Short mmCIF file of C-alpha atoms in Angstrom, two decimals:
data_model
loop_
_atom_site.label_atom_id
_atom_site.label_comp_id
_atom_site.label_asym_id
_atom_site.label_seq_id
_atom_site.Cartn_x
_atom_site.Cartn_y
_atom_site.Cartn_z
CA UNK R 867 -37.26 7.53 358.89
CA UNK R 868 -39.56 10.11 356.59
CA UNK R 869 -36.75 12.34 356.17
CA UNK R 870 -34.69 9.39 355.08
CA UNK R 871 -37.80 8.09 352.88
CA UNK R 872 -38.02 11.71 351.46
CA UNK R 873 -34.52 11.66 350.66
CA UNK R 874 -34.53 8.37 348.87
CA UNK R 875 -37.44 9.29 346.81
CA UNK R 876 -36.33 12.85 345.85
CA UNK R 877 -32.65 10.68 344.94
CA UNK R 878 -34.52 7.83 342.87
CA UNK R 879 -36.76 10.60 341.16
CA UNK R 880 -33.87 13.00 340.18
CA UNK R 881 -32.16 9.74 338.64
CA UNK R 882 -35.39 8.61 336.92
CA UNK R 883 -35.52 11.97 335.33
CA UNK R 884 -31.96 11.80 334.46
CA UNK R 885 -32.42 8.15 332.92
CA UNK R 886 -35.41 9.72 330.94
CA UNK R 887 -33.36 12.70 329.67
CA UNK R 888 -30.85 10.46 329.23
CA UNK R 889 -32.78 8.48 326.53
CA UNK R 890 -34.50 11.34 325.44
CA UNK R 891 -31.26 12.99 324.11
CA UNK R 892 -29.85 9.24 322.85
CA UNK R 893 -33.38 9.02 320.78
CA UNK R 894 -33.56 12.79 319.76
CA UNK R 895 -29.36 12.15 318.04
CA UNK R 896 -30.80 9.13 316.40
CA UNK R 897 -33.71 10.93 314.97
CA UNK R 898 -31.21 13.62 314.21
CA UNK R 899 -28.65 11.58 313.00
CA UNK R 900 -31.68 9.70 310.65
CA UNK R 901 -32.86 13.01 309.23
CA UNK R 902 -29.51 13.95 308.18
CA UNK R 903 -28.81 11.04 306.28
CA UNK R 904 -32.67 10.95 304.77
CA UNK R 905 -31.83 14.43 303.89
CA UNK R 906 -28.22 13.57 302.17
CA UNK R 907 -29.78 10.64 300.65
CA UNK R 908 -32.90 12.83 298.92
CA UNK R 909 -30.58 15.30 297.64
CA UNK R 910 -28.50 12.31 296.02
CA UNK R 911 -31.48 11.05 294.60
CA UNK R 912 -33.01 14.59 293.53
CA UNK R 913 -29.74 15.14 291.66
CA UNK R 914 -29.93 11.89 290.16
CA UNK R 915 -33.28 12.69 288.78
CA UNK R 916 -33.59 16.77 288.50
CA UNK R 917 -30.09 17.50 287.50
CA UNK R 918 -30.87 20.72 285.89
CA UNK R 919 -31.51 21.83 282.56
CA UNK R 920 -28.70 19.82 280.73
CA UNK R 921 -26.42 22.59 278.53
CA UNK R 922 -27.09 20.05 275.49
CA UNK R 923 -29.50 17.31 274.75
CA UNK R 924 -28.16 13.89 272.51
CA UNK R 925 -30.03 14.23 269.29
CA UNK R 926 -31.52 10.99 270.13
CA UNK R 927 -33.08 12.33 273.23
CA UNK R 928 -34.13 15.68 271.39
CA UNK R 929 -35.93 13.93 268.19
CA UNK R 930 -37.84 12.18 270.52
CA UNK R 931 -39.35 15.06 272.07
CA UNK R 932 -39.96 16.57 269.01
CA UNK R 933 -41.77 13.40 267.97
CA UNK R 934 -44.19 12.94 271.17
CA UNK R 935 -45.09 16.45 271.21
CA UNK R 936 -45.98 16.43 267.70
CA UNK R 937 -48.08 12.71 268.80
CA UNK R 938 -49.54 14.79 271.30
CA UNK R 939 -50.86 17.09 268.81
CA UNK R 940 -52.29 14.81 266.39
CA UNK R 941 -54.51 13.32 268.83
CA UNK R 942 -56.26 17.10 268.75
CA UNK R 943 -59.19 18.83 266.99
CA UNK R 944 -57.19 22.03 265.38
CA UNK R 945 -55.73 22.19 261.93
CA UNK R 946 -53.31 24.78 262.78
CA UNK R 947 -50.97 22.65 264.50
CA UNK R 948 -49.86 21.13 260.95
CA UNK R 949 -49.57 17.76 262.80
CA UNK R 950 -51.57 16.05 260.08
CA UNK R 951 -48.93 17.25 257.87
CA UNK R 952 -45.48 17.03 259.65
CA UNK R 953 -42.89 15.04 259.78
CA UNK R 954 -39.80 15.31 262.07
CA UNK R 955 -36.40 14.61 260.06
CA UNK R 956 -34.11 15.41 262.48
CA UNK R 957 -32.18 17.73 265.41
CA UNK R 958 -28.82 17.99 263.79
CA UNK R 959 -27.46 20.20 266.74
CA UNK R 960 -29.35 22.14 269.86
CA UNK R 961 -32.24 23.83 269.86
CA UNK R 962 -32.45 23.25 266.20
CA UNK R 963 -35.02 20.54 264.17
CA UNK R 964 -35.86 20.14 260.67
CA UNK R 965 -39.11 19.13 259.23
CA UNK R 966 -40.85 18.35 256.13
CA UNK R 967 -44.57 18.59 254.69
CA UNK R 968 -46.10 18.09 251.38
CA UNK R 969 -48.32 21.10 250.18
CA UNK R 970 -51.76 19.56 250.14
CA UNK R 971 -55.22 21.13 249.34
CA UNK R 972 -55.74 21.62 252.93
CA UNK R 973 -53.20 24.38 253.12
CA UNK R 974 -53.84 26.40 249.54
CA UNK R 975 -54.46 29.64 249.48
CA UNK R 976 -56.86 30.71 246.51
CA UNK R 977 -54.06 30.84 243.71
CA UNK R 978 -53.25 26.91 245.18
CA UNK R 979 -49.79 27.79 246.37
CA UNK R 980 -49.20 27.30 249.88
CA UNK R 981 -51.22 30.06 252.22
CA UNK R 982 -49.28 32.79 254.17
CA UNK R 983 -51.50 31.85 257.35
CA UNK R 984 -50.33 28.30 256.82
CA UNK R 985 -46.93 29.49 256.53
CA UNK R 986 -47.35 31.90 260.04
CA UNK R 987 -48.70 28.64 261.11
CA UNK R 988 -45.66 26.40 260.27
CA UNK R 989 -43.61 29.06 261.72
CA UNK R 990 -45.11 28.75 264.91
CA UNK R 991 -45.30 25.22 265.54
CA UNK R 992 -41.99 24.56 264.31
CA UNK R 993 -40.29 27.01 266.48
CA UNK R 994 -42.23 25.67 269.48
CA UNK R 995 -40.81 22.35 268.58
CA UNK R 996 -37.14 23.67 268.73
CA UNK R 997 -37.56 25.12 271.49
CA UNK R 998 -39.09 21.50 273.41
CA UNK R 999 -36.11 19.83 271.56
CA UNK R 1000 -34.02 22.54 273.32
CA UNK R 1001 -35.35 21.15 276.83
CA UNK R 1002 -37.51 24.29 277.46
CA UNK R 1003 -41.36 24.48 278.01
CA UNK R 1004 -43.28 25.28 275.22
CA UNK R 1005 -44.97 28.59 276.61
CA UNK R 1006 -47.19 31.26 275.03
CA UNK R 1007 -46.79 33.55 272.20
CA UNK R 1008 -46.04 37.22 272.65
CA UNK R 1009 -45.01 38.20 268.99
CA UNK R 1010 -44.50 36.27 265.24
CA UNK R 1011 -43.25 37.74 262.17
CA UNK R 1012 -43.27 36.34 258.30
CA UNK R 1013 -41.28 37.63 255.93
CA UNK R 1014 -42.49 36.32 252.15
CA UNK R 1015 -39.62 35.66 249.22
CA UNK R 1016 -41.37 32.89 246.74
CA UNK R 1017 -43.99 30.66 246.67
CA UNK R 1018 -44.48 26.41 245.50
CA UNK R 1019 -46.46 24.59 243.59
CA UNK R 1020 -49.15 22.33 244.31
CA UNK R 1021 -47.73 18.84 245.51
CA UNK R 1022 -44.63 20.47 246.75
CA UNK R 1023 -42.18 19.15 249.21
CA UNK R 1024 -40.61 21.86 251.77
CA UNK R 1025 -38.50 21.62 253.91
CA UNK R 1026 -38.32 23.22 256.99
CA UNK R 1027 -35.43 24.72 259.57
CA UNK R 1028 -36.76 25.58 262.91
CA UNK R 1029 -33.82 27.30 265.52
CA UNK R 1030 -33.79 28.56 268.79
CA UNK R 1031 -31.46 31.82 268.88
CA UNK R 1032 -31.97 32.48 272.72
CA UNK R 1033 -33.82 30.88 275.63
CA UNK R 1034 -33.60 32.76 278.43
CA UNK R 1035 -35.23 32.27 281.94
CA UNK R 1036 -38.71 33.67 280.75
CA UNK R 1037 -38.45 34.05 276.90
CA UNK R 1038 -37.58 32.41 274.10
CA UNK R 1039 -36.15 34.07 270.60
CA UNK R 1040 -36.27 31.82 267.53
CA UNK R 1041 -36.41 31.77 264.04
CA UNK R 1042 -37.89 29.95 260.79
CA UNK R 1043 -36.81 29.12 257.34
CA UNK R 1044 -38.81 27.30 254.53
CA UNK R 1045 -37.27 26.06 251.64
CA UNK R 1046 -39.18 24.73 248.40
CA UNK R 1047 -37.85 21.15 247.91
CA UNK R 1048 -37.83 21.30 244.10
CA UNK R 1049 -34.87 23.36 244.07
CA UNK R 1050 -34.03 24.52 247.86
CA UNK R 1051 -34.89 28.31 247.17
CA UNK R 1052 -35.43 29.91 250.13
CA UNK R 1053 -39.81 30.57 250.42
CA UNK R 1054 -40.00 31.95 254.03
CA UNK R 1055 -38.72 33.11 256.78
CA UNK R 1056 -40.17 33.78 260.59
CA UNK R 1057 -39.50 34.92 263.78
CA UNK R 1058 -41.11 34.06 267.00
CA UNK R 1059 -40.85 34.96 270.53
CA UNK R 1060 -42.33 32.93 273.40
CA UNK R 1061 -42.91 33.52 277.32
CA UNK R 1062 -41.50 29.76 278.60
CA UNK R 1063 -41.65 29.88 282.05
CA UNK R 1064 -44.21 27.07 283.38
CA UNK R 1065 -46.56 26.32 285.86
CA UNK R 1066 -44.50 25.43 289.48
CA UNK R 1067 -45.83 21.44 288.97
CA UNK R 1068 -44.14 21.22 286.07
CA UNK R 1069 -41.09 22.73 286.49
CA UNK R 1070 -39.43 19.35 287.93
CA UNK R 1071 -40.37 17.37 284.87
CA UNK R 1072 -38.29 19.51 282.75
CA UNK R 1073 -35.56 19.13 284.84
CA UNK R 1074 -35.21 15.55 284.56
CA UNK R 1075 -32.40 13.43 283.48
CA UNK R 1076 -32.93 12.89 279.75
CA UNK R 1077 -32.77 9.03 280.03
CA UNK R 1078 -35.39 9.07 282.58
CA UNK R 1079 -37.40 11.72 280.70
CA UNK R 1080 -37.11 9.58 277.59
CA UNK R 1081 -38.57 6.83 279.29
CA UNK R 1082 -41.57 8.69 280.73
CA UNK R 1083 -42.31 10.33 277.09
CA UNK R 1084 -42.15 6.91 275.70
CA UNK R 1085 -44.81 5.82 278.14
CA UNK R 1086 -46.78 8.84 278.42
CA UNK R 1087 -47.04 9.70 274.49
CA UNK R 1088 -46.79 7.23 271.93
CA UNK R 1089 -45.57 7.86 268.67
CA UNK R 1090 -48.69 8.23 266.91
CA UNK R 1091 -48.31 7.36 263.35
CA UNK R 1092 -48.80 10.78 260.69
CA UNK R 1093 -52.22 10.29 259.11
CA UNK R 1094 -53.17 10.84 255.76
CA UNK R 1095 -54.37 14.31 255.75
CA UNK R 1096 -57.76 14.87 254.82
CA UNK R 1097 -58.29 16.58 251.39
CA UNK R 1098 -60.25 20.24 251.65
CA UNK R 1099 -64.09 19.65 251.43
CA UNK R 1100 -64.64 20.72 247.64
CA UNK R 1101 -66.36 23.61 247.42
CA UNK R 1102 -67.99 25.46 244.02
CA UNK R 1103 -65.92 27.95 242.35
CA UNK R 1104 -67.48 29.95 240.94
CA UNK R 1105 -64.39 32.61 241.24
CA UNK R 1106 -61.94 31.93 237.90
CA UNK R 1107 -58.04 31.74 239.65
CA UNK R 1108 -56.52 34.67 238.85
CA UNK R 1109 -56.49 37.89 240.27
CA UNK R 1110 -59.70 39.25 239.29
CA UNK R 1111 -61.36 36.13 240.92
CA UNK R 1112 -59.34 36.22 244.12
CA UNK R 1113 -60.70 39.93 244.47
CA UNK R 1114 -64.01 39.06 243.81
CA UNK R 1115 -63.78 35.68 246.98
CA UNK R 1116 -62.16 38.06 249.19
CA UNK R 1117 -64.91 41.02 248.35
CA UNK R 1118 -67.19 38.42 250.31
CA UNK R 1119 -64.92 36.70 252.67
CA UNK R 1120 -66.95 36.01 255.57
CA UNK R 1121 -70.77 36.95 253.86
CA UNK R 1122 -73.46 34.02 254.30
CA UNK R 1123 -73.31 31.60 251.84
CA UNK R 1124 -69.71 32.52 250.22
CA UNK R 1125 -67.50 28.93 250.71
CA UNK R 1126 -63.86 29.26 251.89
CA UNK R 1127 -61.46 27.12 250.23
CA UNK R 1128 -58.60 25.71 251.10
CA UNK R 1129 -56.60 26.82 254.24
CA UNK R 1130 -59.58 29.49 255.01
CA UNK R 1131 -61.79 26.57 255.42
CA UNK R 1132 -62.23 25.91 259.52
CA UNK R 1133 -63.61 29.47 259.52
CA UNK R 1134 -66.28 28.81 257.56
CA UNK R 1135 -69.58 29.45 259.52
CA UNK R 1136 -67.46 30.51 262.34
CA UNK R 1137 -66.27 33.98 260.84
CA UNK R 1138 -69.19 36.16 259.52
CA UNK R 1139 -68.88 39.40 257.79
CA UNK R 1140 -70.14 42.45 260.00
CA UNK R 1141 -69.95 45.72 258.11
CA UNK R 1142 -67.93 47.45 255.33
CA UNK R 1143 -65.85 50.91 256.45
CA UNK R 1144 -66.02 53.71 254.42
CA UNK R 1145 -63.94 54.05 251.63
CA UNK R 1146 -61.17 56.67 251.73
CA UNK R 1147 -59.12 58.65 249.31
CA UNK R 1148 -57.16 56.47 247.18
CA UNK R 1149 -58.41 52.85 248.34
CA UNK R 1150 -58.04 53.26 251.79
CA UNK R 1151 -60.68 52.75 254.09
CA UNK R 1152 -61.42 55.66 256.89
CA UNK R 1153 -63.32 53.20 259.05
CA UNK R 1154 -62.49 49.12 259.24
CA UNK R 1155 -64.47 46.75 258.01
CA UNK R 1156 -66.00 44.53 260.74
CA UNK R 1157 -66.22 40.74 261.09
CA UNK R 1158 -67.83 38.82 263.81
CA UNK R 1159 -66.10 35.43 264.89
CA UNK R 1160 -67.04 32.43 267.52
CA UNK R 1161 -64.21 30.32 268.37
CA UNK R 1162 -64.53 27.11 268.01
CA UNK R 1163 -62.92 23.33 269.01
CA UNK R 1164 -61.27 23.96 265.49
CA UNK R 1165 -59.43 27.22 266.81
CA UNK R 1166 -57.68 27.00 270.02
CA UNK R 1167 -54.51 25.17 271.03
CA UNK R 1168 -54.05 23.26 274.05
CA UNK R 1169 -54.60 25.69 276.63
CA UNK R 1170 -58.18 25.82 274.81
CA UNK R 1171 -56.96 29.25 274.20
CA UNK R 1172 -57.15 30.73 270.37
CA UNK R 1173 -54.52 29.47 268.08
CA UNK R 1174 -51.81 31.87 267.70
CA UNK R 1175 -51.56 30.32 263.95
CA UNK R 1176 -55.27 30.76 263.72
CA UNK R 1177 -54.94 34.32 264.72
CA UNK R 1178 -52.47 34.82 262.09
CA UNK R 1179 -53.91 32.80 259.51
CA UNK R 1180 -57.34 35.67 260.28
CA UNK R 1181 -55.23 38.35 260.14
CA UNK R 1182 -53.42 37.18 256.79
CA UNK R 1183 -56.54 36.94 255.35
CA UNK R 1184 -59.03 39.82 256.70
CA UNK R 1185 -55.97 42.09 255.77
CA UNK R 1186 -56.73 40.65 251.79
CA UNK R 1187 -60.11 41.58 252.56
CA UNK R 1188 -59.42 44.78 253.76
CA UNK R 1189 -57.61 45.96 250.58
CA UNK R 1190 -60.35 44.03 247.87
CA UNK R 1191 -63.02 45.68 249.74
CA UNK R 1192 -61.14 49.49 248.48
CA UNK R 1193 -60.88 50.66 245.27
CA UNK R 1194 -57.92 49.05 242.61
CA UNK R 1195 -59.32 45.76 241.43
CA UNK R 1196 -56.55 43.74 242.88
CA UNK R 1197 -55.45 41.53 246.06
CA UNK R 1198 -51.46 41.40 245.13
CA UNK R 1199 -49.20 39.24 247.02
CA UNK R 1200 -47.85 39.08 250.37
CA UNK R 1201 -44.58 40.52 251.41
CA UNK R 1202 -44.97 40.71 255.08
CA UNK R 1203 -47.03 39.93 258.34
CA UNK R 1204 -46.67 40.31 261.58
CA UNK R 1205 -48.43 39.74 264.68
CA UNK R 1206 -48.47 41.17 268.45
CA UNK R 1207 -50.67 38.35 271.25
CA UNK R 1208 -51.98 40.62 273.93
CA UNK R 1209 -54.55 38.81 275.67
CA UNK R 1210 -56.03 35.01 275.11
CA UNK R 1211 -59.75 34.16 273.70
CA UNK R 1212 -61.16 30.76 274.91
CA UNK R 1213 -63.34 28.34 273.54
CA UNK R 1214 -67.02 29.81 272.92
CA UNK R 1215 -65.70 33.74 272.98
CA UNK R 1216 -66.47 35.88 270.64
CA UNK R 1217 -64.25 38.25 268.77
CA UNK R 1218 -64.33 41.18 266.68
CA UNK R 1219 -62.03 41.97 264.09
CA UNK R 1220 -61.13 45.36 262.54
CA UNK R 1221 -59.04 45.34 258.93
CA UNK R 1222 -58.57 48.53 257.80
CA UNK R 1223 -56.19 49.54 255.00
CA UNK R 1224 -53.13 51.93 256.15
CA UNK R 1225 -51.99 53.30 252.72
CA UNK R 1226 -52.05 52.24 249.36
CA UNK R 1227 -49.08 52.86 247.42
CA UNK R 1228 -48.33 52.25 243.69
CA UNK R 1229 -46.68 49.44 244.25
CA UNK R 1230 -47.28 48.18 248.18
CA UNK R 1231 -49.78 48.11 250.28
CA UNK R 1232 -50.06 47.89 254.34
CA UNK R 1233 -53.26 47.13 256.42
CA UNK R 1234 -54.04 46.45 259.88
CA UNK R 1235 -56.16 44.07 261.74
CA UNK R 1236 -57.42 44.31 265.51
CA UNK R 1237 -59.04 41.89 267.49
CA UNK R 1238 -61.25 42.85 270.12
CA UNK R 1239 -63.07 40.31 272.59
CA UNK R 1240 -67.08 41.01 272.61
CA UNK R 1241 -67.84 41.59 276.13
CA UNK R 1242 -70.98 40.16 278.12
CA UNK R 1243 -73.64 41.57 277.11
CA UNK R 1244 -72.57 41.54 273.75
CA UNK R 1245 -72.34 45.72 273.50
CA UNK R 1246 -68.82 48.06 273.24
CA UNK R 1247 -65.58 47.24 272.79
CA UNK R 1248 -63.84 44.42 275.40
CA UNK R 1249 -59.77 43.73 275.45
CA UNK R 1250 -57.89 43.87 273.05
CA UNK R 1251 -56.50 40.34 271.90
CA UNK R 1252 -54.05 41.02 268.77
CA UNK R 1253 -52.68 43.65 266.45
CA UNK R 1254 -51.27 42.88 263.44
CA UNK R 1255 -50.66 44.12 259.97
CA UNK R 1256 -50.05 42.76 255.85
CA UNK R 1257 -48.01 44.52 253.45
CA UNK R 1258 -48.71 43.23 249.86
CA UNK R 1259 -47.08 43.52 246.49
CA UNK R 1260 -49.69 45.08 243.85
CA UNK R 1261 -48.50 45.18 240.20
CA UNK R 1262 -48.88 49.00 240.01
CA UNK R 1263 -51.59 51.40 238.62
CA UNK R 1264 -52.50 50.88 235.20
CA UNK R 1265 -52.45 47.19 235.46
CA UNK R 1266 -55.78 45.58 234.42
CA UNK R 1267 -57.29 42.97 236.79
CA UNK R 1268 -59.50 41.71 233.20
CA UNK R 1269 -58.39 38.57 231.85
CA UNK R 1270 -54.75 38.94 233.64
CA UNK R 1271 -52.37 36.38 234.29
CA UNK R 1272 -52.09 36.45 237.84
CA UNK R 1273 -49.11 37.67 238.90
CA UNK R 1274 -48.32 35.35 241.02
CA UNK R 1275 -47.97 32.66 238.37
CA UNK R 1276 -45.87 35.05 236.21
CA UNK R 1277 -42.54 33.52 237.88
CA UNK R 1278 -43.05 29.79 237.57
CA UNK R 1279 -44.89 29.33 241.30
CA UNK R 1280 -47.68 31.21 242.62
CA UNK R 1281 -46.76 33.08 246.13
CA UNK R 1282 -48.83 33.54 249.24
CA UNK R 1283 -51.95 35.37 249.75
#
């Protein structure tokens, strides 16, 4: 009778346990089974959503992220976004807007034509704008070029033609034209290139499907309405508008007490004049001339990083200095800029920049300007930040600064600084 009770209970257990494993297995294929068509239906729905960067945007869908980006940036502190002044006109084809602004007395350089830095400026948040409109993220700035041809009037419409040339996996190539609206000459044009890849979070939201993507921009950024543009504070002038007063305002660009007009404005009280170099051979200067500079909510983008219009609206300008501070008696006119980003400044850094003049020519010359962060402590020389340099027109030797007609007026419009 055990042996038969053993036998029964070793039988009803090896059953049990094959009943168990038997339900095991049937609830493990569901599960399986489940997981497999959870796993089919994500990736339906994922593809539905993230369908990857679509080869070409409806110019609906592209205006409209040129317009909440640009709604985005008016809600901010900085001038150098332009979005006071902006308007989007259209995306006539990929990766390619057009934009208008008015030349106001917020973006004059001293002969009231519109400023180089302003220009640099409109170069780089136009092409950033293309290259959003384009689908792409709108990155950081490794390099920017200007190249100068004529200049506008006061009151002047332009018109603007941003295009992206190339966006590639981790940079962007793009360029910039600016035409006077008067009669559609051809006032600028600018280069830009820009490291797009983004942060990991974000790299799904790019990917979405435009419709949904429109929706979520419509939500997230409201068109805000352009505001009128507030005029520049008005400042004395004691400096007469021609050339012997614009080499007299940038002789003490930066000194205590000496108001910047127009575009140069935000750096009032923020850039401060450090040092003159010494004066070289032929109105160069063997050692730069110094000028200490905070930044300020007025000077950084987004990232709370400097603006890289900021940095070339400095550089435009400190490069002027450079060359009023030598020997000649005259500023001239832009011809070219260009600028190389190396490393960010934040909010509350402090920079140093270095404008020394390279040659002086009868006719052209070049100067270079370095920024250098201060670092703690406040003594020697921290990263470097940006290198860039300003080649300017002069009318030649001989020329009298005295009671001149400044040259820039000579053909109708003045030009840039």
């Amino acid at each position: 009778a055990e042996r038969t009770l053993r036998s029964f209970a070793a039988m009803y257990l090896l059953l049990g346990a094959g009943v168990v494993s038997a339900a095991l297995a049937a609830v493990s294929t569901r599960i399986a089974i489940a997981a497999a068509i959870g796993s089919a239906a994500l990736a339906l729905i994922a593809k539905g959503l993230f369908p990857g960067r679509p080869r070409k945007l409806a110019s609906a869908h592209r205006l409209q992220r040129v317009r909440a980006l640009l709604s985005l940036l008016r809600g901010g502190k900085t001038p150098y976004d332009l979005a006071a002044f902006l308007e989007a006109e259209g995306s006539p084809d990929d990766g390619k807007v057009v934009l208008s602004l008015t030349l106001e007395p917020a973006l004059h350089n001293f002969l009231r034509s519109m400023h180089g830095g302003a220009i640099a400026s409109a170069v780089d948040v136009c092409t950033t704008l293309a290259i959003v409109s384009a689908g792409g993220f709108p990155g950081v700035s490794t390099s920017l070029g200007v190249s100068y041809l004529a200049g506008c009037g006061p009151g002047e419409k332009i018109r603007i033609e941003a295009t992206v040339l190339k966006l590639g996996a981790t940079l962007a190539y793009t360029e910039c034209r600016l035409f006077r609206g008067s009669d559609g000459a051809l006032m600028a044009r600018g280069w830009h290139v820009k490291h797009v890849v983004p942060p990991l979070p974000l790299s799904p939201l790019l990917s979405l499907r435009p419709a949904l993507a429109a929706r979520l921009l419509a939500h997230l950024a409201p068109v805000r309405q352009r505001a009128a543009a507030k005029a520049a504070a008005a400042a004395a002038e004691p400096e007469p508008r021609d050339e012997k007063g614009k080499t007299e305002y940038f002789g003490r660009f930066g000194e205590i007490g000496h108001d910047l007009l127009g575009w140069d404005a935000p750096l009032q009280d923020a850039l401060c004049f450090a040092g003159e170099g010494a004066a070289a051979g032929g109105g160069g200067v063997a050692s730069p001339a110094r000028w200490r500079f905070k930044v300020g909510p007025a000077h950084v983008n987004g990232y709370g990083a400097l603006h890289g219009g900021c940095t070339a609206s400095v550089i435009d300008s400190l490069g002027t200095a450079a060359i009023a501070l030598g020997e000649g008696g005259e500023c001239g006119v832009a011809v070219s800029l260009d600028v190389q980003y190396l490393s960010p400044a934040k909010k509350g850094d402090e920079v140093v920049w270095e404008a020394s003049v390279l040659k002086r020519g009868g006719r052209l010359a070049t100067m270079e300007v370095r920024a250098h962060a201060v670092p703690k402590g406040g003594r020697g020389r921290g990263k470097l930040l940006a290198v860039g340099s300003l080649t300017k027109s002069l009318r030649g030797p001989g020329a009298s600064a005295e009671g001149a007609e400044p040259q820039s007026l000579r053909a109708g419009y003045p030009l840039n600084l």
